[in-house]
Amino acid sequence: MRRPVRRALASLAALSAVLAGVAAHAAAAQVWYFADSPTYPGVRLLEIGEDGATVTSDWYGTMPAQNVRRNAQGFEFDLGNLNDNARPVRHWVAAVQGDQLTLTGDIWTSHVVQSARPATPQEQKRYRFTPTSLPPLTDLAVDGQAATPPMGWSSWNRFAENIDDKTVREIADAMVATGLRDAGYTYVNIDDGWQGERGADGILRPNAKFPDMKGLADYVHARGLKLGIYSSPGPKTCAGFTGSYGHVAQDARTFAAWGVDYLKYDLCSGEWFYRSQDEVRRGYQEMGAALKATGRSIVYSLCEYGRVDVATWGRKAGGHLWRTTGDITDDFASMTAIGLDRNPRFPAGGPGGWNDPDMLEVGNGGMSAVEYRAHMALWAMSSAPLLMGHDVRAMSAETKEILENKDVIAIDQDRLGVPGHRLRSAGQAEVWSRPLADGGHALALFNRGEQAVTLHLTPAETAQQTMALDVWAQRRVSTGDGFVLPAHGSVLLRFATGLGVSAD
Ligand code: GLA
């Protein structure tokens, strides 16, 4: 007998032994119910059937167990971790004692020890997971939104899930009072943490912190601003709130009825269902089509961390911007790793579809003003969406000055929509160039190092111009002198003449 066949037969025999053993331990219990499931990953059911075992979790749906085998206490099995980045197979142990089962194992970052009892038919019905199917791949029509990168504010970087209606209203007011709205920041985006539960009708309700979403949208609109919201193609969002899995079209209609103008759709637990490019794209396309079907103009932000070549299909899935990275943190190393190293590796975005290196950290306190200017200059040179992430109600004069600098915003929002790129590196310094619609260009000089450096521009870099606008200093400067950049510093220059790339 060939070895694989023998192995297969041996594992079948082992499985029957498991099933017999389990049956002996708890005759009635083929489906176990975990009432005290920790919120993450929310294991609910362990089902032992004729042909193996499955684990059903609130986050990840139903996962098949592998290598189910009996041991002295009950049985054990392996569970593949389907996370795209790391897929170690985790070992799980199910110890059975009469009508109680204790399950021990790991999912992704969580170590789980949970007790179960036999599931009632009602519990089985309630928690059995129904997989949904994805629509066939198609190219959605481009709709003309986001001709320039979206600008606004998002709750996540500063507030995480500690966000509520009152804070959002106050932020909207502060955006008007501080001049940020008039500088171009129009979206007020609620990130993760607003969701409650679905009703019997399947409609997703906000949680108690957001008593009236329509009222909130009206409030924001009355101030000349727009409202953004957040969901996931998975059953759970990254912070463990209800996602749109199985309710995609219904949620799109709910958002439109509230008056939502922007949706960030974050892969999160969806990565357990959608892994290949085809699946991830169809998962995003499903919501893209559902948003269009509402008839409301809703900017659609794809957040799947730059996986599976999103920049090549984001627009076709209905997206207007797509993340190119995991989450930014409020420090120079994270900001430059994303802005200088990772984001430039993606094919260029442009009008209607932008690369998104994540939300701004300007004003959150983890970087110096020098570093925040580099952050802002780099995002502007990259034609990145400018979604502020700080507490606008308590903004320093320096933060306001960085965010409201009209010339840095003009570079970001330049209607040509061609992102900049690195011209050269000089030690720890970099020179970046971006063509502009008026035929001119912008140059940015960045110093990643811990020592000050002096950079001299070449005639090619200045397009033979002897003067340029220094965007941070707000004055015209001679381009022939060396530019001194402090540690982590930047210089941003605007030239009247370009480097050979014109608006047409
Ligand atoms: C992910 C996203 C973040 C944020 C959180 C919310 O980590 O990348 O931008 O939306 O989820 O849980």
Short mmCIF file of C-alpha atoms and ligand atoms in Angstrom, two decimals:
data_model
loop_
_atom_site.label_atom_id
_atom_site.label_comp_id
_atom_site.label_asym_id
_atom_site.label_seq_id
_atom_site.Cartn_x
_atom_site.Cartn_y
_atom_site.Cartn_z
CA MET A 1 0.00 0.00 0.00
CA ARG A 2 1.35 3.42 -0.87
CA ARG A 3 2.20 5.52 2.11
CA PRO A 4 -0.24 8.42 1.61
CA VAL A 5 -3.13 5.98 1.27
CA ARG A 6 -2.07 4.18 4.43
CA ARG A 7 -1.82 7.53 6.20
CA ALA A 8 -5.27 8.56 5.01
CA LEU A 9 -6.77 5.29 6.23
CA ALA A 10 -4.97 5.66 9.53
CA SER A 11 -6.35 9.15 10.00
CA LEU A 12 -9.86 7.98 9.14
CA ALA A 13 -9.51 5.27 11.77
CA ALA A 14 -8.24 7.85 14.22
CA LEU A 15 -11.21 10.08 13.49
CA SER A 16 -13.71 7.30 14.11
CA ALA A 17 -11.91 6.60 17.37
CA VAL A 18 -12.25 10.28 18.25
CA LEU A 19 -15.91 10.31 17.45
CA ALA A 20 -16.50 7.12 19.38
CA GLY A 21 -14.50 8.50 22.28
CA VAL A 22 -16.33 11.79 22.28
CA ALA A 23 -19.65 10.02 22.04
CA ALA A 24 -18.69 7.90 25.03
CA HIS A 25 -17.77 11.01 27.02
CA ALA A 26 -20.92 12.92 26.18
CA ALA A 27 -23.39 10.90 24.27
CA ALA A 28 -25.63 13.77 23.20
CA ALA A 29 -23.03 16.41 22.50
CA GLN A 30 -21.92 16.60 18.91
CA VAL A 31 -22.28 20.36 18.91
CA TRP A 32 -20.78 22.26 21.81
CA TYR A 33 -21.81 25.79 22.72
CA PHE A 34 -19.49 28.36 24.31
CA ALA A 35 -21.64 30.75 26.31
CA ASP A 36 -18.76 32.66 27.89
CA SER A 37 -16.92 33.28 24.64
CA PRO A 38 -14.35 36.06 24.99
CA THR A 39 -15.18 38.80 22.50
CA TYR A 40 -12.10 37.95 20.48
CA PRO A 41 -12.13 35.65 18.57
CA GLY A 42 -15.53 34.68 19.87
CA VAL A 43 -15.55 30.92 19.49
CA ARG A 44 -19.23 29.91 19.67
CA LEU A 45 -19.65 26.36 18.42
CA LEU A 46 -17.46 23.30 18.16
CA GLU A 47 -19.14 20.79 15.94
CA ILE A 48 -18.05 17.19 15.61
CA GLY A 49 -19.52 15.39 12.66
CA GLU A 50 -19.05 12.24 10.64
CA ASP A 51 -16.34 13.73 8.50
CA GLY A 52 -14.37 15.91 10.89
CA ALA A 53 -14.87 18.89 13.15
CA THR A 54 -15.47 22.62 12.70
CA VAL A 55 -15.00 25.64 14.91
CA THR A 56 -17.42 28.55 14.49
CA SER A 57 -16.30 31.94 15.76
CA ASP A 58 -18.06 35.32 15.81
CA TRP A 59 -15.13 36.79 13.90
CA TYR A 60 -14.13 34.15 11.43
CA GLY A 61 -17.20 32.07 10.65
CA THR A 62 -16.85 28.33 10.41
CA MET A 63 -13.34 26.92 10.15
CA PRO A 64 -12.59 23.27 9.41
CA ALA A 65 -10.34 21.53 11.93
CA GLN A 66 -7.52 19.38 10.62
CA ASN A 67 -5.89 16.25 11.99
CA VAL A 68 -8.64 15.54 14.49
CA ARG A 69 -7.34 12.89 16.88
CA ARG A 70 -8.21 11.41 20.21
CA ASN A 71 -6.18 11.81 23.39
CA ALA A 72 -6.63 10.74 26.99
CA GLN A 73 -8.74 13.80 27.90
CA GLY A 74 -10.87 14.09 24.81
CA PHE A 75 -9.43 15.08 21.48
CA GLU A 76 -7.16 17.52 19.75
CA PHE A 77 -6.86 19.06 16.33
CA ASP A 78 -5.07 21.71 14.28
CA LEU A 79 -6.58 24.92 13.05
CA GLY A 80 -5.01 26.83 10.17
CA ASN A 81 -4.60 30.52 10.86
CA LEU A 82 -5.90 32.05 7.67
CA ASN A 83 -4.41 35.47 8.29
CA ASP A 84 -2.71 36.49 5.07
CA ASN A 85 0.55 37.57 6.67
CA ALA A 86 1.23 34.55 8.80
CA ARG A 87 -0.46 31.23 8.59
CA PRO A 88 0.91 29.05 11.32
CA VAL A 89 -1.21 26.01 12.09
CA ARG A 90 -2.29 26.20 15.72
CA HIS A 91 -2.80 23.23 17.97
CA TRP A 92 -6.10 23.02 19.89
CA VAL A 93 -7.02 20.67 22.71
CA ALA A 94 -10.60 19.79 23.69
CA ALA A 95 -10.83 18.12 27.08
CA VAL A 96 -14.19 16.48 27.69
CA GLN A 97 -15.61 15.75 31.14
CA GLY A 98 -19.19 14.62 31.13
CA ASP A 99 -21.26 17.49 29.79
CA GLN A 100 -18.43 19.97 29.84
CA LEU A 101 -15.75 20.58 27.26
CA THR A 102 -12.74 22.85 27.77
CA LEU A 103 -11.16 24.15 24.60
CA THR A 104 -7.61 25.50 24.66
CA GLY A 105 -5.77 26.97 21.68
CA ASP A 106 -4.67 30.05 19.76
CA ILE A 107 -6.21 32.13 17.03
CA TRP A 108 -3.88 34.75 15.60
CA THR A 109 -2.76 36.71 18.68
CA SER A 110 -5.27 35.34 21.19
CA HIS A 111 -4.76 32.43 23.54
CA VAL A 112 -8.21 31.03 24.24
CA VAL A 113 -9.40 28.80 27.06
CA GLN A 114 -13.14 28.32 26.93
CA SER A 115 -15.73 26.02 28.44
CA ALA A 116 -18.64 24.61 26.50
CA ARG A 117 -21.74 22.59 27.12
CA PRO A 118 -23.91 20.77 24.60
CA ALA A 119 -25.67 23.28 22.35
CA THR A 120 -29.45 23.48 22.33
CA PRO A 121 -31.13 23.39 18.91
CA GLN A 122 -31.88 27.13 19.30
CA GLU A 123 -28.22 27.94 19.96
CA GLN A 124 -27.19 25.87 16.98
CA LYS A 125 -29.65 27.73 14.79
CA ARG A 126 -28.61 31.12 16.10
CA TYR A 127 -24.85 30.69 15.84
CA ARG A 128 -24.40 28.41 12.82
CA PHE A 129 -22.66 30.51 10.25
CA THR A 130 -24.17 30.92 6.79
CA PRO A 131 -21.50 31.67 4.21
CA THR A 132 -22.50 34.16 1.52
CA SER A 133 -21.32 34.08 -2.06
CA LEU A 134 -19.54 36.89 -3.83
CA PRO A 135 -20.71 38.55 -7.07
CA PRO A 136 -18.88 37.69 -10.28
CA LEU A 137 -15.95 39.95 -11.12
CA THR A 138 -16.88 43.01 -13.12
CA ASP A 139 -15.54 46.55 -13.69
CA LEU A 140 -17.70 49.20 -12.04
CA ALA A 141 -18.17 52.50 -13.87
CA VAL A 142 -16.04 55.45 -12.80
CA ASP A 143 -18.26 58.14 -11.24
CA GLY A 144 -16.19 61.33 -11.24
CA GLN A 145 -15.88 61.62 -7.44
CA ALA A 146 -12.55 62.39 -5.74
CA ALA A 147 -11.03 64.32 -8.65
CA THR A 148 -8.49 65.42 -6.04
CA PRO A 149 -7.51 63.46 -2.91
CA PRO A 150 -10.22 63.57 -0.20
CA MET A 151 -9.55 65.92 2.72
CA GLY A 152 -11.09 65.84 6.16
CA TRP A 153 -10.78 64.31 9.60
CA SER A 154 -11.11 60.79 10.97
CA SER A 155 -11.67 59.71 14.56
CA TRP A 156 -9.33 56.70 14.72
CA ASN A 157 -5.80 58.01 15.27
CA ARG A 158 -6.73 60.13 18.28
CA PHE A 159 -9.87 58.52 19.72
CA ALA A 160 -9.79 54.86 18.56
CA GLU A 161 -13.12 53.33 19.60
CA ASN A 162 -13.70 56.00 22.27
CA ILE A 163 -15.76 58.10 19.93
CA ASP A 164 -19.31 59.38 20.33
CA ASP A 165 -21.91 61.66 18.79
CA LYS A 166 -21.02 64.62 21.02
CA THR A 167 -17.33 64.49 20.13
CA VAL A 168 -18.06 64.25 16.41
CA ARG A 169 -20.35 67.29 16.60
CA GLU A 170 -17.74 69.23 18.54
CA ILE A 171 -15.06 68.29 16.03
CA ALA A 172 -17.32 69.46 13.19
CA ASP A 173 -17.86 72.78 14.97
CA ALA A 174 -14.12 73.12 15.59
CA MET A 175 -13.35 72.43 11.94
CA VAL A 176 -15.52 75.39 11.02
CA ALA A 177 -14.28 77.67 13.81
CA THR A 178 -10.59 77.02 13.17
CA GLY A 179 -10.82 77.56 9.42
CA LEU A 180 -9.98 73.94 8.60
CA ARG A 181 -13.22 73.49 6.65
CA ASP A 182 -12.48 76.56 4.59
CA ALA A 183 -8.95 75.31 3.99
CA GLY A 184 -10.52 72.28 2.27
CA TYR A 185 -11.00 69.66 5.00
CA THR A 186 -14.60 68.65 4.44
CA TYR A 187 -15.10 65.02 5.52
CA VAL A 188 -15.83 64.24 9.16
CA ASN A 189 -15.28 60.50 9.34
CA ILE A 190 -16.40 58.20 12.13
CA ASP A 191 -14.02 55.25 12.12
CA ASP A 192 -14.51 51.98 14.05
CA GLY A 193 -16.63 51.91 17.19
CA TRP A 194 -20.03 53.37 16.23
CA GLN A 195 -21.78 50.05 15.56
CA GLY A 196 -24.36 48.32 17.72
CA GLU A 197 -26.22 45.12 16.83
CA ARG A 198 -28.53 44.15 14.01
CA GLY A 199 -32.26 44.08 14.64
CA ALA A 200 -34.50 41.16 13.70
CA ASP A 201 -34.89 42.94 10.33
CA GLY A 202 -31.12 42.64 9.81
CA ILE A 203 -30.65 46.41 9.88
CA LEU A 204 -27.52 47.48 11.72
CA ARG A 205 -28.16 49.91 14.58
CA PRO A 206 -25.56 52.30 15.95
CA ASN A 207 -24.54 51.73 19.55
CA ALA A 208 -25.70 53.88 22.47
CA LYS A 209 -22.94 56.43 21.86
CA PHE A 210 -24.58 57.35 18.54
CA PRO A 211 -28.28 57.74 19.32
CA ASP A 212 -29.25 59.43 16.05
CA MET A 213 -27.07 58.95 12.98
CA LYS A 214 -29.42 60.82 10.66
CA GLY A 215 -29.47 63.71 13.12
CA LEU A 216 -25.68 63.66 13.26
CA ALA A 217 -25.42 63.68 9.47
CA ASP A 218 -27.84 66.62 9.33
CA TYR A 219 -25.76 68.48 11.91
CA VAL A 220 -22.55 67.91 9.95
CA HIS A 221 -24.18 68.84 6.63
CA ALA A 222 -25.64 72.03 8.09
CA ARG A 223 -22.05 73.16 8.70
CA GLY A 224 -20.99 72.62 5.10
CA LEU A 225 -19.21 69.38 5.97
CA LYS A 226 -19.72 65.75 4.97
CA LEU A 227 -20.10 62.63 7.09
CA GLY A 228 -18.01 59.47 6.75
CA ILE A 229 -18.58 56.07 8.32
CA TYR A 230 -16.75 52.75 8.62
CA SER A 231 -17.47 49.05 8.12
CA SER A 232 -15.85 45.75 7.10
CA PRO A 233 -16.57 43.04 4.55
CA GLY A 234 -16.01 40.56 7.40
CA PRO A 235 -18.44 39.67 10.21
CA LYS A 236 -16.39 41.75 12.67
CA THR A 237 -14.43 44.96 12.28
CA CYS A 238 -10.85 45.22 13.50
CA ALA A 239 -12.01 46.47 16.91
CA GLY A 240 -14.60 43.69 17.16
CA PHE A 241 -17.75 45.59 16.18
CA THR A 242 -20.37 44.27 13.77
CA GLY A 243 -19.20 44.16 10.15
CA SER A 244 -21.20 43.99 6.93
CA TYR A 245 -20.67 40.30 6.06
CA GLY A 246 -23.96 38.91 4.77
CA HIS A 247 -25.59 42.37 4.89
CA VAL A 248 -23.63 44.37 2.35
CA ALA A 249 -26.46 45.86 0.26
CA GLN A 250 -28.58 46.41 3.37
CA ASP A 251 -25.79 48.33 5.10
CA ALA A 252 -25.14 50.46 2.01
CA ARG A 253 -28.82 51.43 2.01
CA THR A 254 -28.70 52.20 5.73
CA PHE A 255 -25.66 54.45 5.29
CA ALA A 256 -27.28 56.26 2.35
CA ALA A 257 -30.52 56.74 4.31
CA TRP A 258 -28.59 58.33 7.16
CA GLY A 259 -26.94 60.74 4.69
CA VAL A 260 -23.44 59.28 4.76
CA ASP A 261 -21.02 60.66 2.16
CA TYR A 262 -17.93 58.46 2.65
CA LEU A 263 -17.34 54.83 3.60
CA LYS A 264 -14.07 53.30 4.78
CA TYR A 265 -14.35 49.55 4.28
CA ASP A 266 -11.73 47.72 6.32
CA LEU A 267 -10.83 44.09 5.54
CA CYS A 268 -10.29 43.00 9.19
CA SER A 269 -11.95 39.61 9.80
CA GLY A 270 -12.83 39.53 6.08
CA GLU A 271 -9.30 38.27 5.50
CA TRP A 272 -10.48 34.88 6.76
CA PHE A 273 -13.03 34.70 3.96
CA TYR A 274 -11.36 36.59 1.15
CA ARG A 275 -7.70 35.86 0.52
CA SER A 276 -6.87 35.67 -3.18
CA GLN A 277 -6.88 38.82 -5.26
CA ASP A 278 -10.05 37.61 -6.95
CA GLU A 279 -11.88 37.14 -3.63
CA VAL A 280 -10.69 40.37 -2.02
CA ARG A 281 -11.54 42.35 -5.13
CA ARG A 282 -15.00 40.84 -5.41
CA GLY A 283 -15.58 41.49 -1.71
CA TYR A 284 -14.80 45.18 -2.26
CA GLN A 285 -16.70 45.28 -5.54
CA GLU A 286 -19.79 43.95 -3.75
CA MET A 287 -19.88 47.02 -1.49
CA GLY A 288 -18.80 49.33 -4.35
CA ALA A 289 -21.80 48.21 -6.40
CA ALA A 290 -24.10 48.40 -3.38
CA LEU A 291 -23.05 52.01 -2.71
CA LYS A 292 -23.67 52.97 -6.34
CA ALA A 293 -27.06 51.24 -6.24
CA THR A 294 -28.16 53.61 -3.46
CA GLY A 295 -27.99 56.52 -5.91
CA ARG A 296 -26.12 58.65 -3.34
CA SER A 297 -22.61 59.98 -4.01
CA ILE A 298 -20.46 58.17 -1.47
CA VAL A 299 -16.68 58.25 -1.60
CA TYR A 300 -15.43 54.70 -1.14
CA SER A 301 -12.18 54.07 0.73
CA LEU A 302 -10.69 50.57 0.46
CA CYS A 303 -8.69 49.55 3.50
CA GLU A 304 -6.97 46.22 2.90
CA TYR A 305 -3.46 47.37 3.76
CA GLY A 306 -2.19 47.39 0.18
CA ARG A 307 -2.57 43.66 -0.36
CA VAL A 308 -3.10 41.74 -3.60
CA ASP A 309 -2.18 44.62 -5.94
CA VAL A 310 -5.10 46.82 -4.91
CA ALA A 311 -3.78 49.80 -6.89
CA THR A 312 -4.34 47.87 -10.12
CA TRP A 313 -8.04 47.14 -9.46
CA GLY A 314 -9.22 49.55 -6.74
CA ARG A 315 -11.03 51.82 -9.20
CA LYS A 316 -12.72 48.88 -10.91
CA ALA A 317 -14.14 47.81 -7.54
CA GLY A 318 -15.65 51.29 -7.18
CA GLY A 319 -12.88 52.61 -4.90
CA HIS A 320 -11.75 56.24 -4.84
CA LEU A 321 -8.78 55.61 -2.55
CA TRP A 322 -7.04 52.54 -1.20
CA ARG A 323 -4.64 52.05 1.65
CA THR A 324 -1.14 51.03 0.66
CA THR A 325 -0.04 50.06 4.16
CA GLY A 326 -0.87 48.80 7.62
CA ASP A 327 -1.54 51.34 10.33
CA ILE A 328 0.56 54.45 10.80
CA THR A 329 1.73 55.26 14.32
CA ASP A 330 2.60 58.69 15.64
CA ASP A 331 6.37 58.54 15.22
CA PHE A 332 8.93 59.51 12.59
CA ALA A 333 10.06 55.93 11.90
CA SER A 334 6.54 54.72 11.08
CA MET A 335 5.69 57.83 9.07
CA THR A 336 8.83 57.65 6.90
CA ALA A 337 8.70 53.86 6.50
CA ILE A 338 5.24 54.31 5.01
CA GLY A 339 5.69 57.60 3.15
CA LEU A 340 9.24 57.28 1.83
CA ASP A 341 9.62 53.50 1.47
CA ARG A 342 6.33 51.66 1.11
CA ASN A 343 3.80 53.96 -0.55
CA PRO A 344 6.10 54.86 -3.50
CA ARG A 345 6.29 51.19 -4.45
CA PHE A 346 2.65 51.23 -5.57
CA PRO A 347 1.64 52.21 -9.10
CA ALA A 348 0.73 55.93 -9.08
CA GLY A 349 -2.79 56.94 -8.14
CA GLY A 350 -4.53 59.82 -9.87
CA PRO A 351 -7.87 61.61 -10.26
CA GLY A 352 -10.68 59.38 -9.01
CA GLY A 353 -8.38 56.76 -7.43
CA TRP A 354 -5.66 57.63 -4.91
CA ASN A 355 -3.00 55.73 -3.01
CA ASP A 356 -3.70 56.19 0.69
CA PRO A 357 -0.65 55.96 2.98
CA ASP A 358 -3.03 56.28 6.00
CA MET A 359 -4.37 59.16 8.05
CA LEU A 360 -2.33 62.08 9.32
CA GLU A 361 -0.82 62.10 12.79
CA VAL A 362 -0.11 65.86 12.72
CA GLY A 363 -0.99 67.35 16.11
CA ASN A 364 -1.15 64.09 18.06
CA GLY A 365 2.02 64.81 20.02
CA GLY A 366 4.31 61.93 19.09
CA MET A 367 6.43 63.93 16.64
CA SER A 368 8.03 67.35 16.74
CA ALA A 369 6.80 70.24 14.59
CA VAL A 370 9.81 69.67 12.32
CA GLU A 371 8.74 66.03 11.86
CA TYR A 372 5.08 66.91 11.34
CA ARG A 373 6.08 69.36 8.57
CA ALA A 374 7.98 66.52 6.89
CA HIS A 375 4.88 64.31 7.31
CA MET A 376 2.62 66.91 5.72
CA ALA A 377 5.09 67.71 2.91
CA LEU A 378 5.51 64.02 2.13
CA TRP A 379 1.76 63.38 2.03
CA ALA A 380 1.30 66.43 -0.23
CA MET A 381 4.09 65.32 -2.57
CA SER A 382 2.42 61.87 -2.71
CA SER A 383 -1.05 63.26 -3.57
CA ALA A 384 -2.26 61.45 -0.49
CA PRO A 385 -5.70 61.92 1.04
CA LEU A 386 -5.34 64.43 3.89
CA LEU A 387 -7.40 63.00 6.71
CA MET A 388 -6.44 64.68 9.93
CA GLY A 389 -6.26 62.45 12.98
CA HIS A 390 -5.93 64.81 15.93
CA ASP A 391 -8.31 66.46 18.41
CA VAL A 392 -9.29 69.54 16.44
CA ARG A 393 -10.90 71.05 19.56
CA ALA A 394 -7.53 71.36 21.26
CA MET A 395 -5.21 72.27 18.42
CA SER A 396 -2.00 74.25 18.94
CA ALA A 397 -1.22 77.27 16.76
CA GLU A 398 1.66 75.32 15.26
CA THR A 399 -0.55 72.38 14.27
CA LYS A 400 -3.08 74.76 12.73
CA GLU A 401 -0.35 76.48 10.77
CA ILE A 402 0.95 73.17 9.37
CA LEU A 403 -2.49 71.87 8.41
CA GLU A 404 -3.79 75.14 7.00
CA ASN A 405 -0.74 76.13 4.98
CA LYS A 406 -2.47 76.89 1.68
CA ASP A 407 0.57 76.13 -0.46
CA VAL A 408 1.15 72.64 0.92
CA ILE A 409 -2.57 71.95 0.43
CA ALA A 410 -2.39 73.30 -3.14
CA ILE A 411 0.41 70.87 -3.95
CA ASP A 412 -1.55 67.95 -2.50
CA GLN A 413 -4.72 69.00 -4.31
CA ASP A 414 -3.05 69.89 -7.60
CA ARG A 415 -5.55 69.02 -10.32
CA LEU A 416 -2.95 67.32 -12.53
CA GLY A 417 -3.02 64.59 -9.90
CA VAL A 418 0.41 63.16 -10.67
CA PRO A 419 2.11 62.07 -7.45
CA GLY A 420 5.74 62.93 -6.88
CA HIS A 421 8.65 60.56 -6.85
CA ARG A 422 12.19 60.39 -5.50
CA LEU A 423 14.73 62.03 -7.84
CA ARG A 424 17.75 61.06 -5.79
CA SER A 425 19.07 60.11 -2.40
CA ALA A 426 22.08 61.75 -0.78
CA GLY A 427 23.07 59.80 2.29
CA GLN A 428 20.08 60.02 4.60
CA ALA A 429 18.54 62.83 2.56
CA GLU A 430 16.14 62.54 -0.38
CA VAL A 431 15.05 64.91 -3.12
CA TRP A 432 11.49 64.44 -4.42
CA SER A 433 9.80 66.12 -7.35
CA ARG A 434 6.15 66.50 -8.34
CA PRO A 435 4.80 68.01 -11.59
CA LEU A 436 2.00 70.56 -11.22
CA ALA A 437 -0.93 71.52 -13.40
CA ASP A 438 0.33 75.09 -14.04
CA GLY A 439 3.45 73.70 -15.73
CA GLY A 440 5.57 74.25 -12.65
CA HIS A 441 6.79 71.70 -10.18
CA ALA A 442 7.31 71.12 -6.49
CA LEU A 443 10.51 69.83 -4.92
CA ALA A 444 10.68 68.36 -1.44
CA LEU A 445 13.89 67.72 0.43
CA PHE A 446 13.76 65.25 3.32
CA ASN A 447 16.37 64.42 5.91
CA ARG A 448 15.80 61.05 7.56
CA GLY A 449 19.04 61.27 9.50
CA GLU A 450 19.86 62.35 13.04
CA GLN A 451 22.36 65.01 11.87
CA ALA A 452 21.66 68.25 10.01
CA VAL A 453 22.59 68.17 6.32
CA THR A 454 23.04 70.81 3.63
CA LEU A 455 21.67 70.00 0.20
CA HIS A 456 22.55 71.83 -3.03
CA LEU A 457 20.09 71.58 -5.87
CA THR A 458 21.20 70.86 -9.43
CA PRO A 459 20.08 73.07 -12.35
CA ALA A 460 17.97 70.16 -13.58
CA GLU A 461 16.18 69.93 -10.24
CA THR A 462 15.37 73.62 -10.24
CA ALA A 463 14.48 73.63 -13.96
CA GLN A 464 17.03 76.47 -14.20
CA GLN A 465 14.92 78.64 -11.85
CA THR A 466 16.90 80.85 -9.51
CA MET A 467 13.97 81.54 -7.18
CA ALA A 468 11.25 79.39 -5.67
CA LEU A 469 8.54 79.68 -3.05
CA ASP A 470 9.59 78.14 0.25
CA VAL A 471 6.24 76.71 1.38
CA TRP A 472 6.98 76.43 5.10
CA ALA A 473 8.85 79.75 5.37
CA GLN A 474 6.18 81.43 3.17
CA ARG A 475 8.71 83.50 1.23
CA ARG A 476 10.62 83.39 -2.02
CA VAL A 477 14.12 82.01 -1.68
CA SER A 478 17.17 81.73 -3.89
CA THR A 479 17.67 78.20 -5.15
CA GLY A 480 21.43 78.62 -5.59
CA ASP A 481 22.22 78.56 -1.88
CA GLY A 482 22.44 75.31 -0.01
CA PHE A 483 19.36 74.23 1.95
CA VAL A 484 20.04 73.31 5.54
CA LEU A 485 17.84 70.55 6.83
CA PRO A 486 17.84 69.79 10.56
CA ALA A 487 17.56 66.18 11.72
CA HIS A 488 14.22 64.81 10.39
CA GLY A 489 13.63 68.13 8.64
CA SER A 490 12.15 68.97 5.27
CA VAL A 491 12.09 71.82 2.78
CA LEU A 492 9.18 72.19 0.37
CA LEU A 493 9.64 74.40 -2.69
CA ARG A 494 7.28 75.43 -5.46
CA PHE A 495 8.71 76.40 -8.86
CA ALA A 496 7.00 78.32 -11.65
CA THR A 497 8.51 76.06 -14.29
CA GLY A 498 8.44 72.31 -14.45
CA LEU A 499 10.85 69.49 -15.14
CA GLY A 500 9.38 68.67 -18.52
CA VAL A 501 6.07 67.15 -17.45
CA SER A 502 3.23 69.49 -18.35
CA ALA A 503 -0.47 69.62 -17.61
CA ASP A 504 -1.32 68.19 -20.97
C1 GLA B 1 -7.57 48.91 11.13
C2 GLA B 1 -7.38 50.09 10.19
C3 GLA B 1 -7.29 51.37 11.00
C4 GLA B 1 -8.53 51.53 11.85
C5 GLA B 1 -8.77 50.31 12.71
C6 GLA B 1 -10.13 50.33 13.38
O1 GLA B 1 -6.46 48.70 11.93
O2 GLA B 1 -6.23 49.92 9.40
O3 GLA B 1 -7.11 52.48 10.16
O4 GLA B 1 -9.64 51.75 11.00
O5 GLA B 1 -8.72 49.12 11.94
O6 GLA B 1 -10.36 49.20 14.14
#
